[in-house]
mmCIF file of C-alpha atoms in Angstrom:
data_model
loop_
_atom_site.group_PDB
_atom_site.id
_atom_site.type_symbol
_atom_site.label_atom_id
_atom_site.label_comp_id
_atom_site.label_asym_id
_atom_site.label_seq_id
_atom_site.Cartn_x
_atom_site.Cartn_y
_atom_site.Cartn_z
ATOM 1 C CA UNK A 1 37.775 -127.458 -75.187
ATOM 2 C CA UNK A 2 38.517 -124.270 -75.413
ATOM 3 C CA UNK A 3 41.258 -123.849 -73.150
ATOM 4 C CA UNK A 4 42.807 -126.546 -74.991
ATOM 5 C CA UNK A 5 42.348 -124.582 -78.225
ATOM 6 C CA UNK A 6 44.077 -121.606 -76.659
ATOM 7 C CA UNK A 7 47.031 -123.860 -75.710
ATOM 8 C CA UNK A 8 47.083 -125.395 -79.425
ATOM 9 C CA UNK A 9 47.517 -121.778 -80.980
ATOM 10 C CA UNK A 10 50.138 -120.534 -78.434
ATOM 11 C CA UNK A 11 52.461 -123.496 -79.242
ATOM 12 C CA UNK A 12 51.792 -122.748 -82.792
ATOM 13 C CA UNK A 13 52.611 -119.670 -82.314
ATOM 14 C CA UNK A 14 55.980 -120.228 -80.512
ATOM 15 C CA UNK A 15 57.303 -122.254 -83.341
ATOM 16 C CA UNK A 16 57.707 -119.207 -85.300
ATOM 17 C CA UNK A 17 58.192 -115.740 -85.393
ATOM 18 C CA UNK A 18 54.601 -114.132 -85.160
ATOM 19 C CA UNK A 19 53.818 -111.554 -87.695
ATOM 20 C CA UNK A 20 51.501 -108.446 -87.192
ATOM 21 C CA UNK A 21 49.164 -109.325 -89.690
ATOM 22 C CA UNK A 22 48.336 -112.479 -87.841
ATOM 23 C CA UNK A 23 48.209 -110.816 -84.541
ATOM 24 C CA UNK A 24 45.977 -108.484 -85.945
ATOM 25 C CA UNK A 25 43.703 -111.082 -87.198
ATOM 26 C CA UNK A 26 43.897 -112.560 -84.082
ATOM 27 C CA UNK A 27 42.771 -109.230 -82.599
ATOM 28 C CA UNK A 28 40.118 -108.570 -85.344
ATOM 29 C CA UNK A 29 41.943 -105.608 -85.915
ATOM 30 C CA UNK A 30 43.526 -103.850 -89.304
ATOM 31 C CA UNK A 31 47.226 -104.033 -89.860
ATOM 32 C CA UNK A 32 47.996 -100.264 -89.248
ATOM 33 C CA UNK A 33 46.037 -100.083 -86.257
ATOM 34 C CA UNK A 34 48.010 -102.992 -84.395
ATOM 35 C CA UNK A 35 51.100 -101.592 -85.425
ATOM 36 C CA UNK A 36 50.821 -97.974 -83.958
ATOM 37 C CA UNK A 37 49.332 -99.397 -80.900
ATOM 38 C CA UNK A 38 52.631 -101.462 -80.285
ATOM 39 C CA UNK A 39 54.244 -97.898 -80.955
ATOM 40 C CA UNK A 40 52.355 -96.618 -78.162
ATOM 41 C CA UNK A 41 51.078 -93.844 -80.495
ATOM 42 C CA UNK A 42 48.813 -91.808 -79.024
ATOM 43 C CA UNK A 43 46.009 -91.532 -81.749
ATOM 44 C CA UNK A 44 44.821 -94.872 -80.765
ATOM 45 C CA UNK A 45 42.569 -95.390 -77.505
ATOM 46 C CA UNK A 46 44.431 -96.087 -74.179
ATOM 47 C CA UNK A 47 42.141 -99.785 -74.172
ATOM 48 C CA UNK A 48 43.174 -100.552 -77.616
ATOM 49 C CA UNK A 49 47.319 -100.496 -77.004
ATOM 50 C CA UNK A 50 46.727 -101.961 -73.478
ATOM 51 C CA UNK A 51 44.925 -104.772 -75.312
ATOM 52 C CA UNK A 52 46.998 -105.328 -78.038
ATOM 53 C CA UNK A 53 50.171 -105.278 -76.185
ATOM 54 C CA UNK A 54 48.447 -107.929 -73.739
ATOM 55 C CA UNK A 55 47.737 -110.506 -77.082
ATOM 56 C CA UNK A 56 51.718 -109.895 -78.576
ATOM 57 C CA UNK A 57 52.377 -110.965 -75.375
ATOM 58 C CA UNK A 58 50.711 -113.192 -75.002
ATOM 59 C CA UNK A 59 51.230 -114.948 -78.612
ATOM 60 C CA UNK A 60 54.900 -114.232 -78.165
ATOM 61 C CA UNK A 61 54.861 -110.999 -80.708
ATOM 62 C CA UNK A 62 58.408 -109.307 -81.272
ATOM 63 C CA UNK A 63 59.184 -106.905 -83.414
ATOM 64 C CA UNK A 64 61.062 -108.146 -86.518
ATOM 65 C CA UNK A 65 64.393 -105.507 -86.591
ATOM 66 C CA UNK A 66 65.284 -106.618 -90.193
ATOM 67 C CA UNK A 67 62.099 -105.263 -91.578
ATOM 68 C CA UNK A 68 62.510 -102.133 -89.830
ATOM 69 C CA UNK A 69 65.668 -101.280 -91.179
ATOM 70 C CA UNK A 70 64.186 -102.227 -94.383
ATOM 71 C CA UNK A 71 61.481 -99.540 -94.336
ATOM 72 C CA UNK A 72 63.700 -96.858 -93.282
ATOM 73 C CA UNK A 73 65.987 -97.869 -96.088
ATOM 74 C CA UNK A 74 63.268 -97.542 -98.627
ATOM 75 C CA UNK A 75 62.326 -94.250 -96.966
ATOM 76 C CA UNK A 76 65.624 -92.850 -98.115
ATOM 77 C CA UNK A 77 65.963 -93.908 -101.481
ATOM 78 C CA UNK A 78 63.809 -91.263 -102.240
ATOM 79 C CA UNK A 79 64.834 -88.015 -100.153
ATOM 80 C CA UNK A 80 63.190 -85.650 -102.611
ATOM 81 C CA UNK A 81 59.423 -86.955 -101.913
ATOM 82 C CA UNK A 82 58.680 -85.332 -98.241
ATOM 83 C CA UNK A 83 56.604 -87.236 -96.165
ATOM 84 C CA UNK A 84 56.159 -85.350 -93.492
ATOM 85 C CA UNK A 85 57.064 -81.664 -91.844
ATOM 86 C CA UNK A 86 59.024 -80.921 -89.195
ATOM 87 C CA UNK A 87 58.599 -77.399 -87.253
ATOM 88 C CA UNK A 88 61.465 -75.308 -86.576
ATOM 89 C CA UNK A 89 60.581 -73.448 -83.231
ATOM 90 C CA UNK A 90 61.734 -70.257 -82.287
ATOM 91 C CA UNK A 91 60.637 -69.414 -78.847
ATOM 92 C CA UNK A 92 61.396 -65.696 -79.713
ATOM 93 C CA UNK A 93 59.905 -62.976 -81.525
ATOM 94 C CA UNK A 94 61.800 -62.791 -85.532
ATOM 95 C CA UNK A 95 63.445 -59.390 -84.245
ATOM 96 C CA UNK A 96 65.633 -60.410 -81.585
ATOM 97 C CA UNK A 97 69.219 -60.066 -82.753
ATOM 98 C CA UNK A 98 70.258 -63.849 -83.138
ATOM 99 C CA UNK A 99 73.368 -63.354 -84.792
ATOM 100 C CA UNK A 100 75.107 -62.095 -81.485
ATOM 101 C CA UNK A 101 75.507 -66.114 -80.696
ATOM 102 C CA UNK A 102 77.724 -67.769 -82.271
ATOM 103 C CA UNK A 103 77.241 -70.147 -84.991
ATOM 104 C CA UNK A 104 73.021 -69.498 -84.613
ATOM 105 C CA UNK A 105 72.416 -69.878 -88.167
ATOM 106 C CA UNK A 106 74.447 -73.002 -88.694
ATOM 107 C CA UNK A 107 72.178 -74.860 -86.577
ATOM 108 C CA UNK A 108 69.008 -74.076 -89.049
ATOM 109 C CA UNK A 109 71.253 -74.620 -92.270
ATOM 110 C CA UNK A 110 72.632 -78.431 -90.937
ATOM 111 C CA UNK A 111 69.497 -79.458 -89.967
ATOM 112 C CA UNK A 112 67.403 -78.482 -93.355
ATOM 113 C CA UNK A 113 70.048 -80.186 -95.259
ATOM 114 C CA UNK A 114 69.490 -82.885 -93.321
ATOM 115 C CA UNK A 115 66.163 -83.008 -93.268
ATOM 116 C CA UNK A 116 66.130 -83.281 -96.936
ATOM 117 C CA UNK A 117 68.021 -86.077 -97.079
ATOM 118 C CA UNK A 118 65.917 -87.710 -95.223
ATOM 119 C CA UNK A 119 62.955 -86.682 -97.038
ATOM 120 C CA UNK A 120 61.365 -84.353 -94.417
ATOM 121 C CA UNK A 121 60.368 -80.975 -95.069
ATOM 122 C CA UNK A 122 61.691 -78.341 -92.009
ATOM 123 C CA UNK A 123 59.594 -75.811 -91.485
ATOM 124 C CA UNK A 124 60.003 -72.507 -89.562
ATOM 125 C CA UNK A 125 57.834 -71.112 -86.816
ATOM 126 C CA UNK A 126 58.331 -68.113 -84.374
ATOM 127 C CA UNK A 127 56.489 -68.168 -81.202
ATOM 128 C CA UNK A 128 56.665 -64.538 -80.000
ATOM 129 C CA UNK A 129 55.887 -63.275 -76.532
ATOM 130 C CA UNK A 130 52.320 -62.060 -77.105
ATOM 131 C CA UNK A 131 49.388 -63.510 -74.814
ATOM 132 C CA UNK A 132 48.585 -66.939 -75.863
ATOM 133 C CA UNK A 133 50.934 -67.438 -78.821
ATOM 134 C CA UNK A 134 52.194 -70.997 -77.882
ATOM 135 C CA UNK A 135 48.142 -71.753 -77.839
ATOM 136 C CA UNK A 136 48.326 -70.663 -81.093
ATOM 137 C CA UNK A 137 51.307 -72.631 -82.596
ATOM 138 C CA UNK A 138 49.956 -75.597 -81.126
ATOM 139 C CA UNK A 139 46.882 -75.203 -82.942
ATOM 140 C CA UNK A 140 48.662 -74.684 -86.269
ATOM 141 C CA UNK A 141 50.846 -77.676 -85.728
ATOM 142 C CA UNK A 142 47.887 -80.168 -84.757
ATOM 143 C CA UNK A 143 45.463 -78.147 -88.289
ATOM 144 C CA UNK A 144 48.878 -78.824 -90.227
ATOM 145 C CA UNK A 145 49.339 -82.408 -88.860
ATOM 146 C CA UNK A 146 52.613 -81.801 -87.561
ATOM 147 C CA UNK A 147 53.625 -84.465 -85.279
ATOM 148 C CA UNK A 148 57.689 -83.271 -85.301
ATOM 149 C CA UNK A 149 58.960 -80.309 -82.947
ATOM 150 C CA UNK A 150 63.086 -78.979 -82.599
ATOM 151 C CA UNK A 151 62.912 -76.007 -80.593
ATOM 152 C CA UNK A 152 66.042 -73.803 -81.373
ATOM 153 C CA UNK A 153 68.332 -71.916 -79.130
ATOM 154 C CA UNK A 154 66.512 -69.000 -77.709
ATOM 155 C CA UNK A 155 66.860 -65.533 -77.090
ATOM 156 C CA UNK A 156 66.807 -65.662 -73.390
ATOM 157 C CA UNK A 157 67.498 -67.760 -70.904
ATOM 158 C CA UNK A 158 64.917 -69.509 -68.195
ATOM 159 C CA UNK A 159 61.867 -69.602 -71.118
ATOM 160 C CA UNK A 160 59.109 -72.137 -71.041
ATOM 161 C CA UNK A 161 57.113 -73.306 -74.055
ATOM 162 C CA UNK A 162 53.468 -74.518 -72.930
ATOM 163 C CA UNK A 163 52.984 -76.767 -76.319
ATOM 164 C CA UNK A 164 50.769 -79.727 -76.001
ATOM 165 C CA UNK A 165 53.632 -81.860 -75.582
ATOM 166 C CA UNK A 166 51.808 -85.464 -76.163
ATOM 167 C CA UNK A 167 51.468 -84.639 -80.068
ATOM 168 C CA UNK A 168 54.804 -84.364 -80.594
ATOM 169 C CA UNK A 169 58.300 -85.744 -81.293
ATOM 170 C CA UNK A 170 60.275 -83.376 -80.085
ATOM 171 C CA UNK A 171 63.893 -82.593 -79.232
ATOM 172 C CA UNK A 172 65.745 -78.562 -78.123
ATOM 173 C CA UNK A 173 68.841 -77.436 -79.023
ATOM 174 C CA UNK A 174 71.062 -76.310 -75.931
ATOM 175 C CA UNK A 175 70.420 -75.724 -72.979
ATOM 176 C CA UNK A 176 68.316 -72.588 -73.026
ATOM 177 C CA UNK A 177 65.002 -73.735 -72.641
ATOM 178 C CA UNK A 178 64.057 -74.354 -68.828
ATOM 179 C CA UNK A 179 60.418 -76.145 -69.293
ATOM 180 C CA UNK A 180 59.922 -78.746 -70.276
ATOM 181 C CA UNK A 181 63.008 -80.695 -69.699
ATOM 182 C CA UNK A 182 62.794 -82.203 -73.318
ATOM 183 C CA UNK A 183 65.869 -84.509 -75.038
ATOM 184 C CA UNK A 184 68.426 -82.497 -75.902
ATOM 185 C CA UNK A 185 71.036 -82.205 -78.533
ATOM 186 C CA UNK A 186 74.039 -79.718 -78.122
ATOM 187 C CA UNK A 187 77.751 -79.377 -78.233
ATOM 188 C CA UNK A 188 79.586 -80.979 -75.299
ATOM 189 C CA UNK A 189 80.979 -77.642 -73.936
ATOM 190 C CA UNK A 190 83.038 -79.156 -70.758
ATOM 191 C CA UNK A 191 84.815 -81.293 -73.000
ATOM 192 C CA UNK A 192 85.300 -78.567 -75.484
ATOM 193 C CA UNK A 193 87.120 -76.070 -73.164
ATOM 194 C CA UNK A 194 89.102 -78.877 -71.699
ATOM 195 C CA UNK A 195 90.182 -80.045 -75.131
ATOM 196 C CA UNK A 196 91.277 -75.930 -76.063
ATOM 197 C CA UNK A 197 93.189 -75.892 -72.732
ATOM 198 C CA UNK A 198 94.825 -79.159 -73.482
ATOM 199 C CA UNK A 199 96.030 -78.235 -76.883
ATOM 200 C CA UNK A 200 97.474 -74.192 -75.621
ATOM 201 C CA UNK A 201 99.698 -76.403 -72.837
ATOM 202 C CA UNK A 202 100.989 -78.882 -75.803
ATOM 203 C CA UNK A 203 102.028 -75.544 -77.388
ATOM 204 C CA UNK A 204 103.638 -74.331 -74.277
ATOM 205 C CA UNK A 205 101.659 -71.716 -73.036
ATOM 206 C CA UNK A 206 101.558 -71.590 -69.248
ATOM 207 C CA UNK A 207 99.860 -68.422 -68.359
ATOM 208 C CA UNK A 208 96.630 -69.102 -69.396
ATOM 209 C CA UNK A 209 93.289 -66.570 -69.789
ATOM 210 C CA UNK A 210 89.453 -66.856 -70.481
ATOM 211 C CA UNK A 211 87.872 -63.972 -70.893
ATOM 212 C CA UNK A 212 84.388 -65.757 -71.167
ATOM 213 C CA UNK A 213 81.189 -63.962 -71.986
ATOM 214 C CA UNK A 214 78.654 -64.445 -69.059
ATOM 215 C CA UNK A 215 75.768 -64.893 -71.574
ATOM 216 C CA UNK A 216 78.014 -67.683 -73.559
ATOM 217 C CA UNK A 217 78.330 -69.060 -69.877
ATOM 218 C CA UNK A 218 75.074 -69.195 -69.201
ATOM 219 C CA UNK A 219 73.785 -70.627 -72.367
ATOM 220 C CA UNK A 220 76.261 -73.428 -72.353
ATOM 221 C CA UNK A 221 74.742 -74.413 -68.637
ATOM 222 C CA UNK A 222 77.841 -72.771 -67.268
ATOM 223 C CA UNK A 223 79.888 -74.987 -68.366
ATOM 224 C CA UNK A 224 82.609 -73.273 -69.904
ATOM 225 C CA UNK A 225 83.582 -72.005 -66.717
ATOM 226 C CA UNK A 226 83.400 -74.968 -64.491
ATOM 227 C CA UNK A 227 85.712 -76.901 -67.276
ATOM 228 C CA UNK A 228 88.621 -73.954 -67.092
ATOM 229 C CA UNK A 229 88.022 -74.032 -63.309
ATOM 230 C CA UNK A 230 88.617 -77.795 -62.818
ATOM 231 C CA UNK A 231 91.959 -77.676 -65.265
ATOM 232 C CA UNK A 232 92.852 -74.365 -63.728
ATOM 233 C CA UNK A 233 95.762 -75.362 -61.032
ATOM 234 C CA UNK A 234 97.479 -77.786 -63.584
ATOM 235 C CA UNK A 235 97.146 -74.705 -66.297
ATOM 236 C CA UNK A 236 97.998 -71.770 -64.099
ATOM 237 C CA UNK A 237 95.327 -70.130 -65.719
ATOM 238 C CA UNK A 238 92.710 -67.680 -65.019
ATOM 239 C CA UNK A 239 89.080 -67.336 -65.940
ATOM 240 C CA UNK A 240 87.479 -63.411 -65.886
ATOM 241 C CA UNK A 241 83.323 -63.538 -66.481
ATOM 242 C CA UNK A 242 82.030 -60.317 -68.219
ATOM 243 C CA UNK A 243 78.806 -58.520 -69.182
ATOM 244 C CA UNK A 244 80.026 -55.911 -71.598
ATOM 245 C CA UNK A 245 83.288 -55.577 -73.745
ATOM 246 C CA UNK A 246 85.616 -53.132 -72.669
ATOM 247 C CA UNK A 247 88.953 -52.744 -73.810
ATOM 248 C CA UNK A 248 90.535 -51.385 -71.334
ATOM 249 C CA UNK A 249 89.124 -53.256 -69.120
ATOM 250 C CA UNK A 250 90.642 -56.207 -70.866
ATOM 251 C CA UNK A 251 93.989 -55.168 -71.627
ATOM 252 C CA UNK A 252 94.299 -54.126 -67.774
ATOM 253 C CA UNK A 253 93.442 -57.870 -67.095
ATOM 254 C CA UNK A 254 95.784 -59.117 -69.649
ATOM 255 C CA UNK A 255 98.559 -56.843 -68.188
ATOM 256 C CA UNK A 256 98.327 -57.856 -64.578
ATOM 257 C CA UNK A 257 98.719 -61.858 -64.866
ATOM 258 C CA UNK A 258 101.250 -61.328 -67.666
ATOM 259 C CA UNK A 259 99.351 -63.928 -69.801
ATOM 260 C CA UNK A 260 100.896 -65.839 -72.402
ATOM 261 C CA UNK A 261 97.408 -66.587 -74.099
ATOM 262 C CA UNK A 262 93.818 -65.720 -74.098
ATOM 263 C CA UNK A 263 91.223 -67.727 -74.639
ATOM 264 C CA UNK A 264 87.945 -65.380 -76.351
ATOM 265 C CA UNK A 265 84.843 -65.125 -78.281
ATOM 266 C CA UNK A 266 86.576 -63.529 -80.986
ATOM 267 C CA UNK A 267 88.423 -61.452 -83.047
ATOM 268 C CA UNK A 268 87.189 -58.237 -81.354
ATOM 269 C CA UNK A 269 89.900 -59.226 -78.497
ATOM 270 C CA UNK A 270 92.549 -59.829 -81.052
ATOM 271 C CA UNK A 271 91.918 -56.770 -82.752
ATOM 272 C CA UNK A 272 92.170 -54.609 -79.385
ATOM 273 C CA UNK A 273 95.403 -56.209 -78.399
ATOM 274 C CA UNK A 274 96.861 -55.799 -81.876
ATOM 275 C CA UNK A 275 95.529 -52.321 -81.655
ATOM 276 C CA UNK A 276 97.465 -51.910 -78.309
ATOM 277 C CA UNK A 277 100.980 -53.105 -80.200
ATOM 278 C CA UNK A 278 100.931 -57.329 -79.089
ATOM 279 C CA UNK A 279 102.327 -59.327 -81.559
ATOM 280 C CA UNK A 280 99.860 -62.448 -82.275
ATOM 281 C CA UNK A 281 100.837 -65.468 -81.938
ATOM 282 C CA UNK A 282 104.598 -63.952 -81.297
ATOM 283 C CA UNK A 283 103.866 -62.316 -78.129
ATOM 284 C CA UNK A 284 100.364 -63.432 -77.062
ATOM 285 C CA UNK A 285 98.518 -66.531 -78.081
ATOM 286 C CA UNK A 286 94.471 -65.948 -78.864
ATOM 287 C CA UNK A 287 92.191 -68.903 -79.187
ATOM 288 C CA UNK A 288 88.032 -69.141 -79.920
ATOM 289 C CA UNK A 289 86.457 -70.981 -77.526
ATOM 290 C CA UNK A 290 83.017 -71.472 -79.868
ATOM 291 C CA UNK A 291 84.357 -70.779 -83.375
ATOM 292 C CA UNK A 292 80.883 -70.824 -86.150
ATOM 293 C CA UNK A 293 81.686 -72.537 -89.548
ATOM 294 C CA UNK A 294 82.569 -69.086 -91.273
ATOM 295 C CA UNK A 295 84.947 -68.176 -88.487
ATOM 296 C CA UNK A 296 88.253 -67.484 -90.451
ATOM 297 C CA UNK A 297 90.131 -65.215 -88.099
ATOM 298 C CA UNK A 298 91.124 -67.217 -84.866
ATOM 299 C CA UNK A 299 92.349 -71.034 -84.119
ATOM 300 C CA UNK A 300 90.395 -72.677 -81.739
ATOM 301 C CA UNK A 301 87.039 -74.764 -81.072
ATOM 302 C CA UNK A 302 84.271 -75.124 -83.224
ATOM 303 C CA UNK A 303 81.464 -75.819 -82.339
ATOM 304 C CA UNK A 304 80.187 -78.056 -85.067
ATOM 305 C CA UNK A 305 76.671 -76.596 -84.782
ATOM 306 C CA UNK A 306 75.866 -77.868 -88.386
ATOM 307 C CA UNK A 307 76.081 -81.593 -86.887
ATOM 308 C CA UNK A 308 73.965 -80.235 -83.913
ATOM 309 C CA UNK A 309 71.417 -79.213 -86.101
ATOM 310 C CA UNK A 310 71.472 -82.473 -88.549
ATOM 311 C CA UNK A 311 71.533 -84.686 -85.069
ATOM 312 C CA UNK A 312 68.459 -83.058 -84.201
ATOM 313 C CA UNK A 313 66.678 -83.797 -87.312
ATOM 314 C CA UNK A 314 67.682 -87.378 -87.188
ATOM 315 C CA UNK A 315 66.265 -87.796 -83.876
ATOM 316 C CA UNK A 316 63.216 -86.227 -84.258
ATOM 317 C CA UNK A 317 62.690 -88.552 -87.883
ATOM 318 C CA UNK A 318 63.670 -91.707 -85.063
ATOM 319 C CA UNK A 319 61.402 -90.730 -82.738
ATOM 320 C CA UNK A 320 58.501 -90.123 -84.988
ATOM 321 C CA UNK A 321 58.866 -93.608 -86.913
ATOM 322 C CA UNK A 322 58.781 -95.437 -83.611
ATOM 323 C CA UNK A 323 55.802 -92.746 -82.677
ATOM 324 C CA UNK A 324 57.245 -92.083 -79.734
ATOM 325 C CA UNK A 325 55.075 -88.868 -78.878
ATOM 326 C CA UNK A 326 55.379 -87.186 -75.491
ATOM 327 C CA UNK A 327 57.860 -86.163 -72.837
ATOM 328 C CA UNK A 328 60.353 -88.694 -71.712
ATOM 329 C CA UNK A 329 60.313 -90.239 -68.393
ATOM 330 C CA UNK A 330 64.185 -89.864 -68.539
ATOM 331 C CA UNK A 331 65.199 -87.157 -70.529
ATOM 332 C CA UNK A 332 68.343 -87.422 -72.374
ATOM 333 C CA UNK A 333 71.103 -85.290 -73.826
ATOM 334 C CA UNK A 334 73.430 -86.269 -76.962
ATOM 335 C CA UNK A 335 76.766 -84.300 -76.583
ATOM 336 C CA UNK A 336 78.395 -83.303 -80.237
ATOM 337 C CA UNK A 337 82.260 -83.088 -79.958
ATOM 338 C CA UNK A 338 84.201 -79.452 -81.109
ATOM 339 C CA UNK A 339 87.042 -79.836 -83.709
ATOM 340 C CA UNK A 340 90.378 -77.450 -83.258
ATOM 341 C CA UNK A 341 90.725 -74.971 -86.135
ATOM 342 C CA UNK A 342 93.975 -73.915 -87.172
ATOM 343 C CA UNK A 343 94.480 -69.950 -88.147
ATOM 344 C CA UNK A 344 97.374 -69.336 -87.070
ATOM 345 C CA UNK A 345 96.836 -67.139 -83.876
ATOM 346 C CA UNK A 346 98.568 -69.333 -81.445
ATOM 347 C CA UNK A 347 102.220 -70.853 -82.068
#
């Protein structure tokens, strides 16, 4: 009898879309308990998700799409109330010099705008580089129930973080941070430099330069470079890796291959070749390869580290709402386009 029973409510059930209350009942389980077991989230026993996964299974259970984009809706029509935090994470001590990297602050200033809108509250942190600091975050995070992580560009390259990654949501900005290998959000630099040495052949410049930081190099997971490298036959251009700015050293450089235009961090190049009597654009062409917002002296690429910041809010909020807590199996990157600025430095 009872195996006919069991047959009875399974065709029942496949008649009709199953709801969570019912397979909760069937369970003898609350609501809220079902639901962030089927979100595999990690406050509920191991036993209890394997079981209730088993029963949705079992009864046919799928998640109804309409109703989630019905919740998140609601969620926004009222950005001001925050319903949660999310921690800002500086794996760096509040003294390092950030401002040498371009665009740093926009990333912080796009994503708490964001954040807002979505009714989340952003919240900085600084993890320093005394003894058992990250210890010490986590336990702030899991006292302030802070189940949202973004860890920002850091100082330095090749930097762990040993955070109690299961808690969390988490996504990191660029490609500084060497373990874990979390999602990351950043600006698609290959396609960026490509894009800058597209546009200075459209213009007609032939005799092509890069003077390319080595830190911006390495930070962008050396990508920069490879990009001029790969266009540099069709270009006739050259690419010169530095550690320190030196002028001379740089107008020697410029001198020798007779360049047309320079590709640079800045306007500290442009100011040094004006300096040393070069007409720009007339003479010499100068373009940023990773322009911030406020940039106002050079054309070129920015960076669009505002939208870098924002996407990393919005995936973090994603994440958290499907409580998907942990490391991915598969880590994944989400590449943010540049956009060409116009300053008249090139012709």
């Amino acid at each position: 009898m009872k195996a006919t029973d069991d047959n009875f409510t399974q065709l029942i059930f496949s008649m009709r879309r199953v709801t969570q209350k019912e397979l909760a009942k069937a369970l003898g389980l609350h609501v809220s308990t079902v639901s962030k077991a089927l979100k595999g989230d990690p406050a509920i026993a191991r036993k209890t998700v394997e079981r209730v996964r088993r029963e949705a299974e079992k009864l046919g259970f799928v998640p109804d799409p309409m109703l989630s984009a019905l919740a998140s809706y609601r969620q926004q029509l009222k950005p001001e109330a925050y319903h949660a935090t999310i921690a800002w994470v500086y794996n760096h001590s509040r003294r390092e010099p950030m401002e040498r990297f371009a665009g740093y602050a926009d990333y912080f200033s796009g994503a708490q705008m964001r954040a807002r809108e979505l009714g989340y509250r952003l919240e900085e942190f600084w993890v320093g580089s005394k003894s058992g600091a990250a210890a010490a975050l986590g336990l702030v995070l899991e006292a302030r129930g802070i189940r949202g992580v973004i860890v920002a560009p850091q100082a330095t390259l090749e930097k762990t973080l040993p955070l109690p990654w299961e808690r969390y949501a988490s996504v990191a900005i660029g490609y500084t941070l060497r373990e874990p290998a979390l999602d990351r959000v950043t600006n698609d630099h290959f396609t960026t430099m490509t894009e800058l040495l597209e546009t200075l052949h459209r213009r007609g410049y032939r005799r092509i330069g890069c003077y390319l930081w080595e830190t911006d190099n390495e930070r962008m997971g050396r990508r920069a470079r490879s990009a001029f490298q790969a266009v540099s036959r069709e270009f006739q251009s050259r690419v010169k890796l530095y550690r320190e700015f030196q002028a001379d050293t740089f107008l020697d450089w410029v001198l020798k291959y007779k360049l047309d235009a320079v590709v640079c961090r800045g306007t500290e190049q442009m100011q040094v070749l004006l300096d040393a009597g070069y007409r720009v654009p007339e003479q010499i062409g100068l373009a940023g390869y990773a322009l911030d917002a406020k940039e106002a002296g050079l054309s070129g690429m920015q960076h669009n580290n505002s939208r870098i910041g924002a996407a990393a809010v919005e995936w973090v909020s994603g994440k958290s709402q499907r409580s998907q807590f942990g490391l991915s199996e598969c880590p994944q990157r989400l590449l943010i386009t540049s956009q060409w600025l116009e300053n008249g430095t090139i012709v």
